[in-house]
Tab-separated table of N, CA and C in Angstrom:
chain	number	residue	atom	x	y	z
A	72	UNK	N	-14.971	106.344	49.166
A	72	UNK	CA	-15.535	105.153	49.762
A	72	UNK	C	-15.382	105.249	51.265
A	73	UNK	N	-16.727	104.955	52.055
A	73	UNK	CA	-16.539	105.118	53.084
A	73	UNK	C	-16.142	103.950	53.814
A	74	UNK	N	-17.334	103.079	53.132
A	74	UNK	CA	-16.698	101.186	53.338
A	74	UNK	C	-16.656	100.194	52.344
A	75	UNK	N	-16.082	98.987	52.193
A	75	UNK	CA	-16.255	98.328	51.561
A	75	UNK	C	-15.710	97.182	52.471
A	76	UNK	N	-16.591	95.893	52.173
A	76	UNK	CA	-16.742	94.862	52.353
A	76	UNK	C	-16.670	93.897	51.167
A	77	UNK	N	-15.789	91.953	51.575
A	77	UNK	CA	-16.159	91.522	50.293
A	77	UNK	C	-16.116	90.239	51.319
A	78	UNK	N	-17.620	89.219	51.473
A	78	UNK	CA	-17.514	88.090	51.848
A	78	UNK	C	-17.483	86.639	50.795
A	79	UNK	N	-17.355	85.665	51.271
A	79	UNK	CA	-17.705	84.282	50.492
A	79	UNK	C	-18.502	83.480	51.278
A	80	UNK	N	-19.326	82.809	50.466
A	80	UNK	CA	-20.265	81.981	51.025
A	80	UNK	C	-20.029	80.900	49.928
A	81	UNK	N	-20.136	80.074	50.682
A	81	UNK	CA	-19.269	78.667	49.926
A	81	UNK	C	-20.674	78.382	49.559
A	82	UNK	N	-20.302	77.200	48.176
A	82	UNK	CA	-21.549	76.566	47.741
A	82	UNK	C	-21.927	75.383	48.772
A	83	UNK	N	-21.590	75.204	49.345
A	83	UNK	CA	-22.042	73.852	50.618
A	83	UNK	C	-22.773	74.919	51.636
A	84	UNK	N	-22.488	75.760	51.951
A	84	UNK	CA	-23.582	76.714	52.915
A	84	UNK	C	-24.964	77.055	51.936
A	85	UNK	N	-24.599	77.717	50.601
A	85	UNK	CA	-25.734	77.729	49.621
A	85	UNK	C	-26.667	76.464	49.256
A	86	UNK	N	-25.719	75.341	49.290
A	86	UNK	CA	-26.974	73.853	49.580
A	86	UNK	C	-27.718	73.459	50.509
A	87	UNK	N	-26.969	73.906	51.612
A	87	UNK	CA	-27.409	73.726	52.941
A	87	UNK	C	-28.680	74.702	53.527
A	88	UNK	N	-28.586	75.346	52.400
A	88	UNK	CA	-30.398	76.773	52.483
A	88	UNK	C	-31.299	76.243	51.567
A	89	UNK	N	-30.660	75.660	51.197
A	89	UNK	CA	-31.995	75.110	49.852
A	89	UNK	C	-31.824	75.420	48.323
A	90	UNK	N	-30.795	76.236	48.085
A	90	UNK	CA	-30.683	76.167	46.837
A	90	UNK	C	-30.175	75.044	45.443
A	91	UNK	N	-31.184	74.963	44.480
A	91	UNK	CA	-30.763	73.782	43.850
A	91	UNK	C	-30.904	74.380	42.355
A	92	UNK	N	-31.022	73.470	41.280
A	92	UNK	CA	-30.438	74.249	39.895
A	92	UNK	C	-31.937	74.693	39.530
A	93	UNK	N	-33.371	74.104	40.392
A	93	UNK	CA	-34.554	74.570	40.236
A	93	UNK	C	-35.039	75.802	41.086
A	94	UNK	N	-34.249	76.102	42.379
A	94	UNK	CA	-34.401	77.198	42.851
A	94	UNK	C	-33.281	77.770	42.965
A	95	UNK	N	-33.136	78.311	42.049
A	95	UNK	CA	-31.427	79.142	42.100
A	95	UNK	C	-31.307	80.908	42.040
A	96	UNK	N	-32.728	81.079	42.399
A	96	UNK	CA	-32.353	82.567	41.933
A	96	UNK	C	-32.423	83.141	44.025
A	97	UNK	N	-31.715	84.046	44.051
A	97	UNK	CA	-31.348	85.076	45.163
A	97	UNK	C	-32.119	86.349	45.160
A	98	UNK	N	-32.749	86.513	45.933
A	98	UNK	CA	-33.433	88.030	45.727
A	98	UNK	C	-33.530	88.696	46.969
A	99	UNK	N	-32.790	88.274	48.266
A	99	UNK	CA	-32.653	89.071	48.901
A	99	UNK	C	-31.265	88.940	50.280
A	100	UNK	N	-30.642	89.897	50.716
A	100	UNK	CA	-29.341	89.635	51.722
A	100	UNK	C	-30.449	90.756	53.460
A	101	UNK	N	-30.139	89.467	53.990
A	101	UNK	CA	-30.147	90.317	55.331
A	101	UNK	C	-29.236	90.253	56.545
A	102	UNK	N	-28.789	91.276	57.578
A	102	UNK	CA	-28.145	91.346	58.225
A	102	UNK	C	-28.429	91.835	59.587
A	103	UNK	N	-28.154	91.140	60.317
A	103	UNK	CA	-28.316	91.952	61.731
A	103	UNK	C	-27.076	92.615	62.704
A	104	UNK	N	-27.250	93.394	62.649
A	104	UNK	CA	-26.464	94.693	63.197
A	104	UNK	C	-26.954	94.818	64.709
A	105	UNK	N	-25.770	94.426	65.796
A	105	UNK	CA	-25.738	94.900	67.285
A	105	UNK	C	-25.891	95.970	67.767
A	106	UNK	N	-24.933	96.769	67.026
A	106	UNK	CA	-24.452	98.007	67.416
A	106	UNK	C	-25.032	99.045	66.284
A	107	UNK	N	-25.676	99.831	65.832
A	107	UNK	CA	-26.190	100.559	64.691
A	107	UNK	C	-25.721	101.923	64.957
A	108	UNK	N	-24.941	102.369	63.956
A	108	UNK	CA	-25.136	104.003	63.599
A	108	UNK	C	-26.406	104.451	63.040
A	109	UNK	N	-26.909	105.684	63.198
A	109	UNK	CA	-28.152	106.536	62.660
A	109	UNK	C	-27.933	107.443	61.520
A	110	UNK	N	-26.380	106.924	61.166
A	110	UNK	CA	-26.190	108.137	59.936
A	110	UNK	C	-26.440	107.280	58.599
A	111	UNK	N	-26.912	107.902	57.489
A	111	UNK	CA	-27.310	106.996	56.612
A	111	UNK	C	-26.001	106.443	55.658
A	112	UNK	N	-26.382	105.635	55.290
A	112	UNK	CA	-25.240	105.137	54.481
A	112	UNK	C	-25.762	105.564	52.945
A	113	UNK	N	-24.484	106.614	52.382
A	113	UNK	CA	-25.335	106.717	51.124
A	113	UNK	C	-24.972	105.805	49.549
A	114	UNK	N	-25.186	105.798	48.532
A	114	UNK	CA	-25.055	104.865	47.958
A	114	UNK	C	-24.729	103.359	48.162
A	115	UNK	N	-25.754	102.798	49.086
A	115	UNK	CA	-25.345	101.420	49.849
A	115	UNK	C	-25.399	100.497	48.537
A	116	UNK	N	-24.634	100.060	48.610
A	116	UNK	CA	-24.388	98.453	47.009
A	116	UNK	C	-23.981	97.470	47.026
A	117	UNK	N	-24.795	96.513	46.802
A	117	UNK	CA	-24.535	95.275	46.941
A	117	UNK	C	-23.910	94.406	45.444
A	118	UNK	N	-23.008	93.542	45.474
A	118	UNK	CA	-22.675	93.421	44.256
A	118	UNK	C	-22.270	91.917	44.627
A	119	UNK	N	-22.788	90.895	43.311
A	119	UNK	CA	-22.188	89.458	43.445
A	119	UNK	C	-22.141	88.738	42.409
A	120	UNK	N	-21.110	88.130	42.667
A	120	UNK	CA	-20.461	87.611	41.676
A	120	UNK	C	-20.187	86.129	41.999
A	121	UNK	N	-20.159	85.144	40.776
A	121	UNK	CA	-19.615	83.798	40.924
A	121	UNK	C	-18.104	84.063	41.133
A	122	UNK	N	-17.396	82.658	42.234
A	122	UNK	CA	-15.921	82.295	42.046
A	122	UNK	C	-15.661	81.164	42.819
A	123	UNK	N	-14.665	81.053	42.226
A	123	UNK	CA	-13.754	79.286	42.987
A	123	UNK	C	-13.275	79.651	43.934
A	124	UNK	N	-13.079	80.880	44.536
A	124	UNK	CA	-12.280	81.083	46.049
A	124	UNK	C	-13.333	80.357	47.028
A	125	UNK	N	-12.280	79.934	48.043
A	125	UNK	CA	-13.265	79.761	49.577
A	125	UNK	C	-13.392	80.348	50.329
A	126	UNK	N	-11.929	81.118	50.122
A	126	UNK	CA	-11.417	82.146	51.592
A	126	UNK	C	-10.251	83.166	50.935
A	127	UNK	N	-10.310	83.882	52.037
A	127	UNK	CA	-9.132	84.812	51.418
A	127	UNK	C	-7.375	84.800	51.806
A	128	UNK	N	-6.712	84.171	50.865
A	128	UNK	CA	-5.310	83.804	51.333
A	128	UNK	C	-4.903	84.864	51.592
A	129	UNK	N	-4.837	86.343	51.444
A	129	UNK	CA	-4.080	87.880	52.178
A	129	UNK	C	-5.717	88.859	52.361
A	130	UNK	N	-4.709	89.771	52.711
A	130	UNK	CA	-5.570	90.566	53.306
A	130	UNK	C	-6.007	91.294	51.889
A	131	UNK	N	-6.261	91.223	50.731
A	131	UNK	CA	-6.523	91.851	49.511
A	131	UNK	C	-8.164	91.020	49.025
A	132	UNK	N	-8.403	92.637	48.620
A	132	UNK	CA	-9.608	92.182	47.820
A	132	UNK	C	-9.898	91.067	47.114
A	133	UNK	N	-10.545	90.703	46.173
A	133	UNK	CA	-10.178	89.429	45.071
A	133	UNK	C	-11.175	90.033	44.094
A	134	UNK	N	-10.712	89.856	42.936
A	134	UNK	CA	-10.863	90.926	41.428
A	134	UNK	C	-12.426	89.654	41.618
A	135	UNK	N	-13.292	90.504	41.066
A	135	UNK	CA	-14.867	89.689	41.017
A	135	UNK	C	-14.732	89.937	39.636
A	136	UNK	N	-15.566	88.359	39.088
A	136	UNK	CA	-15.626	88.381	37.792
A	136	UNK	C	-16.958	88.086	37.633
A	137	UNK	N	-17.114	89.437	36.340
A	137	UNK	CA	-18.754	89.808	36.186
A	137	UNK	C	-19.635	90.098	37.280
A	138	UNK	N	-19.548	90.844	37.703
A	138	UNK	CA	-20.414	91.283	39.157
A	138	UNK	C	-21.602	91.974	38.910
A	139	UNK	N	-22.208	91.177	39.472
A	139	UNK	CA	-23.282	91.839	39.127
A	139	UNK	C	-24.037	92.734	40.149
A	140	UNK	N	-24.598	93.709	40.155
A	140	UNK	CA	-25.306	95.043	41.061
A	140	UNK	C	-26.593	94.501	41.112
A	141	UNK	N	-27.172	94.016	42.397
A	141	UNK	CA	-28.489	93.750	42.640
A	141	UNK	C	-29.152	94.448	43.680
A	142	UNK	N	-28.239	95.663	44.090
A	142	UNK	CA	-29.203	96.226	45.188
A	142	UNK	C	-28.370	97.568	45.205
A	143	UNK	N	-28.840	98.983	45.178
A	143	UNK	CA	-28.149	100.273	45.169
A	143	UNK	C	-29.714	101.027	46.316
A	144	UNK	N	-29.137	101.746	46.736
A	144	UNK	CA	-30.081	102.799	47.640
A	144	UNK	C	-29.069	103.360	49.020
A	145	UNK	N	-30.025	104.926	49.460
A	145	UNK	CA	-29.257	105.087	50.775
A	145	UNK	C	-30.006	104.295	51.643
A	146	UNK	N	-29.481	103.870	53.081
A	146	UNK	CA	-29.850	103.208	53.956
A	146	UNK	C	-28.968	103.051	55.446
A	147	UNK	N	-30.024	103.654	55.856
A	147	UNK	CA	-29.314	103.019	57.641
A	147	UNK	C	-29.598	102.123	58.287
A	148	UNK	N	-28.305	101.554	59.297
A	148	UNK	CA	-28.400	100.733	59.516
A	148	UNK	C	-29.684	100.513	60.921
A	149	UNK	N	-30.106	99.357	61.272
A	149	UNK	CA	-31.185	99.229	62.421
A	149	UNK	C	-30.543	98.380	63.780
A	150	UNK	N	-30.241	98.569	65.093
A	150	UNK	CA	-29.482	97.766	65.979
A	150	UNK	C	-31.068	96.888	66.192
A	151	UNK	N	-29.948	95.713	66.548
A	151	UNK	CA	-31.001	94.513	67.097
A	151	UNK	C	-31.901	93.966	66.240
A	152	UNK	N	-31.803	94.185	65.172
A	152	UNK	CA	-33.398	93.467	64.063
A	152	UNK	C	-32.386	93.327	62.668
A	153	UNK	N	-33.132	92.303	62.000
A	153	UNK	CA	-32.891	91.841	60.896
A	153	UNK	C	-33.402	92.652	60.015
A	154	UNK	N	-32.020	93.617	59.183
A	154	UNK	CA	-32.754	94.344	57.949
A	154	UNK	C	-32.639	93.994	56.730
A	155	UNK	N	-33.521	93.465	55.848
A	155	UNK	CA	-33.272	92.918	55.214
A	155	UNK	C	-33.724	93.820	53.675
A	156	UNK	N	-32.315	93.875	52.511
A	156	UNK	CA	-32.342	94.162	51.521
A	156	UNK	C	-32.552	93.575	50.111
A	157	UNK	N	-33.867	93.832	49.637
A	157	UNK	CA	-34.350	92.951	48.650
A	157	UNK	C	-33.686	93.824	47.231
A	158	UNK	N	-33.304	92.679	46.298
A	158	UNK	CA	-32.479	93.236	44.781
A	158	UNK	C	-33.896	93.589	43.787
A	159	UNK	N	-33.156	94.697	43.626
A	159	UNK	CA	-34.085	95.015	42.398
A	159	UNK	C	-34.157	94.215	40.744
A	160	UNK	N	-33.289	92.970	41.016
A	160	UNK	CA	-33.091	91.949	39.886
A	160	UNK	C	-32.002	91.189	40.851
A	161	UNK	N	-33.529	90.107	40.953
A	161	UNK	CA	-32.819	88.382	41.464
A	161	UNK	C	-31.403	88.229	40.515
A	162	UNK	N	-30.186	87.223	41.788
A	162	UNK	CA	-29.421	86.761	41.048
A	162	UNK	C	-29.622	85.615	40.866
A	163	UNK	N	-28.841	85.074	39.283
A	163	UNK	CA	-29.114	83.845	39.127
A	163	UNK	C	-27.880	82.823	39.723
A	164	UNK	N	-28.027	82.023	40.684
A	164	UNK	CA	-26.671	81.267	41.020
A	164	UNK	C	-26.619	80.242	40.021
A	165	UNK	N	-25.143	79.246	40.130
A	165	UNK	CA	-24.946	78.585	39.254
A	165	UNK	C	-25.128	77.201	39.572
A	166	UNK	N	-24.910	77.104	41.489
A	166	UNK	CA	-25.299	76.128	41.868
A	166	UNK	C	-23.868	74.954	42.003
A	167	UNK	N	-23.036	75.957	41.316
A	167	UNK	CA	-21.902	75.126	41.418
A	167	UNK	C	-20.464	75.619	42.139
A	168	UNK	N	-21.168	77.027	41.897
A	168	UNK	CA	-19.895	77.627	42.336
A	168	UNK	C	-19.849	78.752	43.840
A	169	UNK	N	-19.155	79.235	45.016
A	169	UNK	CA	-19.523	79.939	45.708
A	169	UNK	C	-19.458	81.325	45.157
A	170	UNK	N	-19.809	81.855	46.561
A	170	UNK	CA	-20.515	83.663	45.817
A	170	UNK	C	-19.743	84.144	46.443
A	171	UNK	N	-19.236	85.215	45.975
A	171	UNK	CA	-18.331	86.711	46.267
A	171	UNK	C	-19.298	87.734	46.412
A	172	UNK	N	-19.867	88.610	47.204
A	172	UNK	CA	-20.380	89.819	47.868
A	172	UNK	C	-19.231	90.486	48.203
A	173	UNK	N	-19.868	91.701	47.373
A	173	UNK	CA	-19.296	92.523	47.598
A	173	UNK	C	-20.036	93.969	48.288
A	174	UNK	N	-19.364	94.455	48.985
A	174	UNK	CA	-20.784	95.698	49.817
A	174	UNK	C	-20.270	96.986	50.047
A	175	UNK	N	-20.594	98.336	49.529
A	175	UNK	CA	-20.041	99.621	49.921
A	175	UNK	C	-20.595	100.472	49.552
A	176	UNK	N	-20.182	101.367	50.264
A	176	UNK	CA	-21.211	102.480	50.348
A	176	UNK	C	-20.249	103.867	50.265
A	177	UNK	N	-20.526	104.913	50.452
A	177	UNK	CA	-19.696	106.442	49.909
A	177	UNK	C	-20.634	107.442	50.744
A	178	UNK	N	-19.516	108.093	51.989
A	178	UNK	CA	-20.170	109.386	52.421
A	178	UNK	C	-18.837	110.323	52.755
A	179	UNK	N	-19.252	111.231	52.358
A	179	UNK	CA	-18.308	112.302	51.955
A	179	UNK	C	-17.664	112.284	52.989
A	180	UNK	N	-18.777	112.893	54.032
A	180	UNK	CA	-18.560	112.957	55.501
A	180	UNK	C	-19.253	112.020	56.633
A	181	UNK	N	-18.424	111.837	57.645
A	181	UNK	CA	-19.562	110.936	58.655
A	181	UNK	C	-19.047	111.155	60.174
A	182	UNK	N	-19.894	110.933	60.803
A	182	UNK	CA	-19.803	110.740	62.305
A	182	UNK	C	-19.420	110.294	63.314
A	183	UNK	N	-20.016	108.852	62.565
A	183	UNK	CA	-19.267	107.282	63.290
A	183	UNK	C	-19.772	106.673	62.249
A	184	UNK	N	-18.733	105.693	62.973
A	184	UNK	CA	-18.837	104.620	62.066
A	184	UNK	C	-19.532	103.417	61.924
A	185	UNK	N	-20.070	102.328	60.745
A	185	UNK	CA	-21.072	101.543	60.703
A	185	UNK	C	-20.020	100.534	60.181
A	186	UNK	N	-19.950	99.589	60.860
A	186	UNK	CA	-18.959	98.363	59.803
A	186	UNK	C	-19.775	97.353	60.073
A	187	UNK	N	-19.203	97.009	58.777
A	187	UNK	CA	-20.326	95.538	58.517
A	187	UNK	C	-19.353	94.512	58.156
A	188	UNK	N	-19.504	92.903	59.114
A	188	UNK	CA	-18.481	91.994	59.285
A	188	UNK	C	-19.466	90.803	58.998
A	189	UNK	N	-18.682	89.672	58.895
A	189	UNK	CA	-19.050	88.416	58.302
A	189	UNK	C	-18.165	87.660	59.068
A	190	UNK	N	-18.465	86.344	60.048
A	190	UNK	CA	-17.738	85.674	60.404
A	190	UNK	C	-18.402	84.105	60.519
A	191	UNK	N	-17.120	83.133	59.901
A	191	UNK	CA	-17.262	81.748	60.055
A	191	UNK	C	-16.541	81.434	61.250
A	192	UNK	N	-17.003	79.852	61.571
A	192	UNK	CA	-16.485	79.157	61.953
A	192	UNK	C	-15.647	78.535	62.220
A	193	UNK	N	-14.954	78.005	61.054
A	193	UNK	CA	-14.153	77.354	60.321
A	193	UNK	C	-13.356	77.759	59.368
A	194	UNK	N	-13.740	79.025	58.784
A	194	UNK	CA	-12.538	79.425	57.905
A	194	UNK	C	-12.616	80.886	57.994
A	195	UNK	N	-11.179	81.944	57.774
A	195	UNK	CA	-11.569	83.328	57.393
A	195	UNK	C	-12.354	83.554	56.071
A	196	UNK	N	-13.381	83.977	55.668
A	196	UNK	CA	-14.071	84.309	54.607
A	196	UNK	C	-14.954	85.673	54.720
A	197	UNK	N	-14.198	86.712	55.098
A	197	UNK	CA	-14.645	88.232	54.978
A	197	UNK	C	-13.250	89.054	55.163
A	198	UNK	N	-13.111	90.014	54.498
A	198	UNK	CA	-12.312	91.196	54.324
A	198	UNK	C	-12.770	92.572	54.470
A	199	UNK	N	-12.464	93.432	54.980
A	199	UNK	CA	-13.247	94.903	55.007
A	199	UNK	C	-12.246	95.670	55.028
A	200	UNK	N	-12.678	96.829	54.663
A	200	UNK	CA	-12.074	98.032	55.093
A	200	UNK	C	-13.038	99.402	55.361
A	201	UNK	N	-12.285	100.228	56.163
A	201	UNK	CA	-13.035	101.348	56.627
A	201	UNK	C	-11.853	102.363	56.477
């Protein structure tokens, strides 16, 4: 593993986009990247899962229950523009509960490095490692 990432997005940010128990499905994550590496990221994966966490009380992962894989491919990253990764099978949210993302990718070897961060406002709710 070259990286892995695991954010939360509370269900009050997920209401606050529009999701309701009639539009509940997810079919795509995008990100914009400042700074971009040109090396590809290979097996890039996106994975999400329902949970009751808000935030992360230590610096440790948090075990995802039933995770589901909605997006696998290589991919590099783009500086300055929104790249956005569409799932090859929408998730279904529950509408009740927040989401756990999880994100990583695997290169044997690399160059530099590409990290990918998540930051609130108001609470810590992203973990990474490189």
């Amino acid at each position: 593993m070259d990286q892995r990432v695991q954010f939360i997005i509370t269900q009050a940010e997920l209401v606050a986009a529009g999701y309701t128990s009639t539009n509940n499905k997810i079919r795509s994550l995008a990100f914009n990247t400042t700074t971009a590496s040109t090396q590809t990221m290979n097996a890039f994966t996106i994975k999400i899962s329902h949970t009751a966490s808000d935030s992360f009380a230590t610096t440790s992962f948090l075990a995802a229950s039933s995770p589901v894989t909605v997006y696998t491919a290589n991919t590099a990253a783009a500086a300055n523009v929104w790249k956005t990764h569409t799932f090859s099978t929408a998730f279904t949210y529950n509408v009740t509960s927040n989401l756990l993302v999880e994100i990583c990718w695997n290169n044997s070897t690399y160059t530099t490095n590409t990290t990918v961060k998540y930051t609130a406002t108001t609470s810590y709710r992203a973990i990474y490692y490189i």
